[in-house]
PDB file of C-alpha atoms and ligand atoms in Angstrom:
ATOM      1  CA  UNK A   1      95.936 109.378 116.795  1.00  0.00           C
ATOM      2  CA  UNK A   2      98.293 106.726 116.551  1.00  0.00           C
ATOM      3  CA  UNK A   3     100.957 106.322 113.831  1.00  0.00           C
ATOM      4  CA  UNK A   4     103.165 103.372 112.141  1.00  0.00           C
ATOM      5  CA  UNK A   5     105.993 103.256 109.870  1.00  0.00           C
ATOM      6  CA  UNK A   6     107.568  99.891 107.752  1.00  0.00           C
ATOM      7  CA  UNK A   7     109.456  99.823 105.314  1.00  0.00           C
ATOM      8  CA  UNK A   8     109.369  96.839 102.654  1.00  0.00           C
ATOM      9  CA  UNK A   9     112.619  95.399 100.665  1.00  0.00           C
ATOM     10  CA  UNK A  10     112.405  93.864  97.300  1.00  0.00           C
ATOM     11  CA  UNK A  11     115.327  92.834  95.182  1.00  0.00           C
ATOM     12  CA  UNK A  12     113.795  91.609  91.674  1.00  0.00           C
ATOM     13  CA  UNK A  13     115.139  88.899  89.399  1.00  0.00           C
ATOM     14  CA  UNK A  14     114.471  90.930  86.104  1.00  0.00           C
ATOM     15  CA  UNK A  15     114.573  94.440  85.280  1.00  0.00           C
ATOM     16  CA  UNK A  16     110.701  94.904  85.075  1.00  0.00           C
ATOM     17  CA  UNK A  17     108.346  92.975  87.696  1.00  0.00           C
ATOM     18  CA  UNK A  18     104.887  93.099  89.339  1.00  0.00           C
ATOM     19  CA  UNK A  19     105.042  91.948  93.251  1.00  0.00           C
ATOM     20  CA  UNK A  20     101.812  91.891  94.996  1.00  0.00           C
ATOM     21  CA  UNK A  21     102.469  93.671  98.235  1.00  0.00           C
ATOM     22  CA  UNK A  22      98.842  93.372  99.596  1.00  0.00           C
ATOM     23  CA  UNK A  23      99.790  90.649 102.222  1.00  0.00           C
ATOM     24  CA  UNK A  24     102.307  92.785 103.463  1.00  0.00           C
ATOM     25  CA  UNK A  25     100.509  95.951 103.797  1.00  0.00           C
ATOM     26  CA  UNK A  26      97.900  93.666 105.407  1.00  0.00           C
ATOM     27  CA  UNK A  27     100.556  92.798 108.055  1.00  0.00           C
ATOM     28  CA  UNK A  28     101.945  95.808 108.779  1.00  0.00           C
ATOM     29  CA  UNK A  29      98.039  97.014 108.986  1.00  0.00           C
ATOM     30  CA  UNK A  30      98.050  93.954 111.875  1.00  0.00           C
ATOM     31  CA  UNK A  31     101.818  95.038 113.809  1.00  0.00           C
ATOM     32  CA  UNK A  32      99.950  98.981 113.904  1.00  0.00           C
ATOM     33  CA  UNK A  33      96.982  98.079 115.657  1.00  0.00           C
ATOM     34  CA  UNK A  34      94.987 100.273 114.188  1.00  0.00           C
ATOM     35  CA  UNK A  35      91.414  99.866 112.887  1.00  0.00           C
ATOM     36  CA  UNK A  36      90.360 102.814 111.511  1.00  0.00           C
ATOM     37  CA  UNK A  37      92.615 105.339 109.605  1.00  0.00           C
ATOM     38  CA  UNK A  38      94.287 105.390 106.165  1.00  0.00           C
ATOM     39  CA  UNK A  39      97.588 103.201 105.259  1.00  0.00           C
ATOM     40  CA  UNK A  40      99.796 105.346 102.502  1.00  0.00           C
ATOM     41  CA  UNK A  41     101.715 103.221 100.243  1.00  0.00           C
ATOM     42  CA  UNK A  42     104.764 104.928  98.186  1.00  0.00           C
ATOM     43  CA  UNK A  43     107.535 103.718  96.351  1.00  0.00           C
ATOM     44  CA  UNK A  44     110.554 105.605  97.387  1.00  0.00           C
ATOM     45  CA  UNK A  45     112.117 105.445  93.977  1.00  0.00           C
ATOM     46  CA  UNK A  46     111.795 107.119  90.720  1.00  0.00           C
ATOM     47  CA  UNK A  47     111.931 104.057  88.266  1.00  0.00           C
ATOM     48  CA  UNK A  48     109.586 101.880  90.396  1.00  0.00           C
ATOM     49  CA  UNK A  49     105.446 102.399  90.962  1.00  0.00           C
ATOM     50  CA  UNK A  50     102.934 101.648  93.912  1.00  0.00           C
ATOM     51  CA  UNK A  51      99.327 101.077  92.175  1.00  0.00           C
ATOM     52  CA  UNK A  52      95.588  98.948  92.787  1.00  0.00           C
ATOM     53  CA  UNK A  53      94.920  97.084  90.141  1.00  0.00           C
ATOM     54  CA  UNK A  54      93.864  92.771  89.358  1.00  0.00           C
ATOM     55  CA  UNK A  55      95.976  90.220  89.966  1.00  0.00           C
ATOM     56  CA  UNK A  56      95.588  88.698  86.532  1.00  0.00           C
ATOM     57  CA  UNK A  57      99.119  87.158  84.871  1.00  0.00           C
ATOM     58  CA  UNK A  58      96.951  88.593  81.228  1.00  0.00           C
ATOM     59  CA  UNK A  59      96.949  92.142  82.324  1.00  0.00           C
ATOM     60  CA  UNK A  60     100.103  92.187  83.526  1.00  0.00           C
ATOM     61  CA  UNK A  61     101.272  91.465  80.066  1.00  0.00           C
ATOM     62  CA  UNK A  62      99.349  93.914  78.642  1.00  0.00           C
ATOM     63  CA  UNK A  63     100.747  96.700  81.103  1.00  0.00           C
ATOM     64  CA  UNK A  64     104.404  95.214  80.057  1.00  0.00           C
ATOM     65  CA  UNK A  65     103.452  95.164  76.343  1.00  0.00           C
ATOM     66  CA  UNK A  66     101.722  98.528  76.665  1.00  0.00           C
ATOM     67  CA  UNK A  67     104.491 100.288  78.579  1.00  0.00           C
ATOM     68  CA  UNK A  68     107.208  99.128  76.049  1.00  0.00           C
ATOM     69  CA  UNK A  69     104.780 100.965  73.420  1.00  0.00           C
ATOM     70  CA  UNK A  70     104.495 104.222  75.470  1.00  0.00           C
ATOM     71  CA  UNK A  71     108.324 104.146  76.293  1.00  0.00           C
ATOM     72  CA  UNK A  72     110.658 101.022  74.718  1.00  0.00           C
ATOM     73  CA  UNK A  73     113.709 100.192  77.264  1.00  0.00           C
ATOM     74  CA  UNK A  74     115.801 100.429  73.648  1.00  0.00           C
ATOM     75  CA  UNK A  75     117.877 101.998  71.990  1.00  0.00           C
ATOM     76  CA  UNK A  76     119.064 103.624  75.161  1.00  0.00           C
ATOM     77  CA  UNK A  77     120.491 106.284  73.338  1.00  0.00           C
ATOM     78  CA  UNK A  78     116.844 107.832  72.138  1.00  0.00           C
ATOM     79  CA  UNK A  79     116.428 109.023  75.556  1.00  0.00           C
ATOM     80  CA  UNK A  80     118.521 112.284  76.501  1.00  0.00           C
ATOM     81  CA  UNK A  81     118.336 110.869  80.586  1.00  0.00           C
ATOM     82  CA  UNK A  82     120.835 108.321  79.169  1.00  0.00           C
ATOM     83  CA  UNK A  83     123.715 109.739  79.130  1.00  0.00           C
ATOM     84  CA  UNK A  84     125.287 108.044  82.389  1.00  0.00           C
ATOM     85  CA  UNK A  85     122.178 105.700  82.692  1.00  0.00           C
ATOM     86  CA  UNK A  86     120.195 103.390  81.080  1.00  0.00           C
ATOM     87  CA  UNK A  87     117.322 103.838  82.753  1.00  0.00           C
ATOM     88  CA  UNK A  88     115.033 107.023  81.352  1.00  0.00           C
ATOM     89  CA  UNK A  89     112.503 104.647  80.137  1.00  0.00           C
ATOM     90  CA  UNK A  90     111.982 103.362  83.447  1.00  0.00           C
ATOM     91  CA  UNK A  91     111.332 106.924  84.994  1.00  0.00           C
ATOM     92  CA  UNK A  92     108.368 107.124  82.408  1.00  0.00           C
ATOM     93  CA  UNK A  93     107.235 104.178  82.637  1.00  0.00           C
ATOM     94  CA  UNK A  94     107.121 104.648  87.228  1.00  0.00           C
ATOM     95  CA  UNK A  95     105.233 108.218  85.789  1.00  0.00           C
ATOM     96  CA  UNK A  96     102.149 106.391  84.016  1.00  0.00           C
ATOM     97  CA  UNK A  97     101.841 103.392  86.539  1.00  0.00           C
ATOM     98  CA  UNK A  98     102.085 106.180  89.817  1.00  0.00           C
ATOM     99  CA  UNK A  99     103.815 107.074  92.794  1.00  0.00           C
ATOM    100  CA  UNK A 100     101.531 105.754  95.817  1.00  0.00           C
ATOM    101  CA  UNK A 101      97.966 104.403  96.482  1.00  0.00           C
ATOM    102  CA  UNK A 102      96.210 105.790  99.607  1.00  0.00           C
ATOM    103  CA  UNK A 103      93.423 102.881 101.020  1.00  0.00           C
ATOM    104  CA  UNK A 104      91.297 102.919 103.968  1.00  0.00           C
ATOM    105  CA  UNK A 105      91.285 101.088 106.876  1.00  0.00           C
ATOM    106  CA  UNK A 106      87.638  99.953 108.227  1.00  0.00           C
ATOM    107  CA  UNK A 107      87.186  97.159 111.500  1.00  0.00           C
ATOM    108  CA  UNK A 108      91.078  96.608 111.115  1.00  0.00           C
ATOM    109  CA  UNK A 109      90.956  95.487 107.175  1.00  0.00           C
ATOM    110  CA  UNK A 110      92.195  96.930 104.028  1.00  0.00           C
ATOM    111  CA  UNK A 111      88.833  98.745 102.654  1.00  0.00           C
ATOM    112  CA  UNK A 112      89.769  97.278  99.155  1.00  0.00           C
ATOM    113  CA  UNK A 113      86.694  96.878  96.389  1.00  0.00           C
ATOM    114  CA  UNK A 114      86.422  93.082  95.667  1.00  0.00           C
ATOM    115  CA  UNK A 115      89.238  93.010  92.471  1.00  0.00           C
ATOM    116  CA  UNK A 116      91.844  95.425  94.015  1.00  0.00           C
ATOM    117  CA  UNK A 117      95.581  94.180  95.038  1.00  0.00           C
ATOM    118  CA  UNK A 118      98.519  96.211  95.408  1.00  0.00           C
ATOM    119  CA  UNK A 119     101.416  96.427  93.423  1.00  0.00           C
ATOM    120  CA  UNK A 120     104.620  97.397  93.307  1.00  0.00           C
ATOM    121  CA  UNK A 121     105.541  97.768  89.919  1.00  0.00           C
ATOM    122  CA  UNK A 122     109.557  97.387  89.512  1.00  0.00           C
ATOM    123  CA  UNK A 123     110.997  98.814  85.932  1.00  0.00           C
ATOM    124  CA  UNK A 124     114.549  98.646  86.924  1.00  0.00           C
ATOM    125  CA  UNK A 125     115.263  96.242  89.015  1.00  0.00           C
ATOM    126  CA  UNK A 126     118.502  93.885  90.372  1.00  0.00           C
ATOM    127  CA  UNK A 127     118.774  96.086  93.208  1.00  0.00           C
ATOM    128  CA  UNK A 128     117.430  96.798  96.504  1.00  0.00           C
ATOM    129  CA  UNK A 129     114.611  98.901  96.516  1.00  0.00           C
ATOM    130  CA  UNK A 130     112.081  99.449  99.213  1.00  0.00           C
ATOM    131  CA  UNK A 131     107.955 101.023  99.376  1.00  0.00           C
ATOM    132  CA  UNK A 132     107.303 103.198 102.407  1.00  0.00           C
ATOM    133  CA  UNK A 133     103.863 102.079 104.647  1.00  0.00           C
ATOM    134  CA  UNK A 134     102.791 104.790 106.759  1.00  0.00           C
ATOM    135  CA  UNK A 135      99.534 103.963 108.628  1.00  0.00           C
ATOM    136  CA  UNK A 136      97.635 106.826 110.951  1.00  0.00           C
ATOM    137  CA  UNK A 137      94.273 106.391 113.032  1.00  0.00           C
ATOM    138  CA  UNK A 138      93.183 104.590 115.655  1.00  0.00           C
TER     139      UNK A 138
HETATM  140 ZN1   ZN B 201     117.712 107.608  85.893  1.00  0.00          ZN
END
């Protein structure tokens, strides 16, 4: 069994953002070499999300409008996790949207369904943050 590990960088704009990541995952799938397995893809922070979903500009103003319902950036202070931070409703938001997405690898390709893209899903961003790619198979 062979085994690969990338790392990917991001450093958003704005404090909440949607980057689709499937391009890269599809390169680092290329650099590994290998055509059957599983890739894992995890953020490896607690206020940003990995997750399949469409890449559709409508829906990803519904998840922002949606989120903000479920937990609203402000007032800071109604969170208790603010006391040195600002950023509690960014943890909850990372909770809903998940930690990682796990997709197969078949003839050398992502084994996606015909909508799916990755995401990362930023919710507090201006700073460097990076999503873990760990591919095994062969
Ligand atoms: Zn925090």
């Amino acid at each position: 069994m062979k085994s690969y590990r990338k790392e990917l960088w991001f450093n958003t704009t704005q404090r909440r953002e949607y980057i689709n990541i499937t391009p890269q995952v599809q390169a680092a799938l290329l650099e590994s070499g290998i055509s059957e397995g599983l890739v894992l893809v995890n953020s490896m922070h607690i206020t940003a999300s990995v997750f399949i979903n469409d890449d559709e500009s409508g829906l990803h103003a519904d998840f922002e409008k949606w989120l903000e319902k479920l937990a609203p950036e402000k007032p800071y202070n109604q969170y208790r996790h603010n006391g040195f931070e600002d950023n509690a409703d960014a943890h909850l938001k990372r909770q809903v949207m998940g930690r990682e997405v796990v997709v197969a690898i078949t003839e050398g390709k992502l084994d996606l369904g015909p909508w799916e893209q990755i995401f990362y899903g930023e919710f507090d961003g201006k700073r460097r943050k990076r999503v873990l790619v760990k591919i095994i198979g062969e």
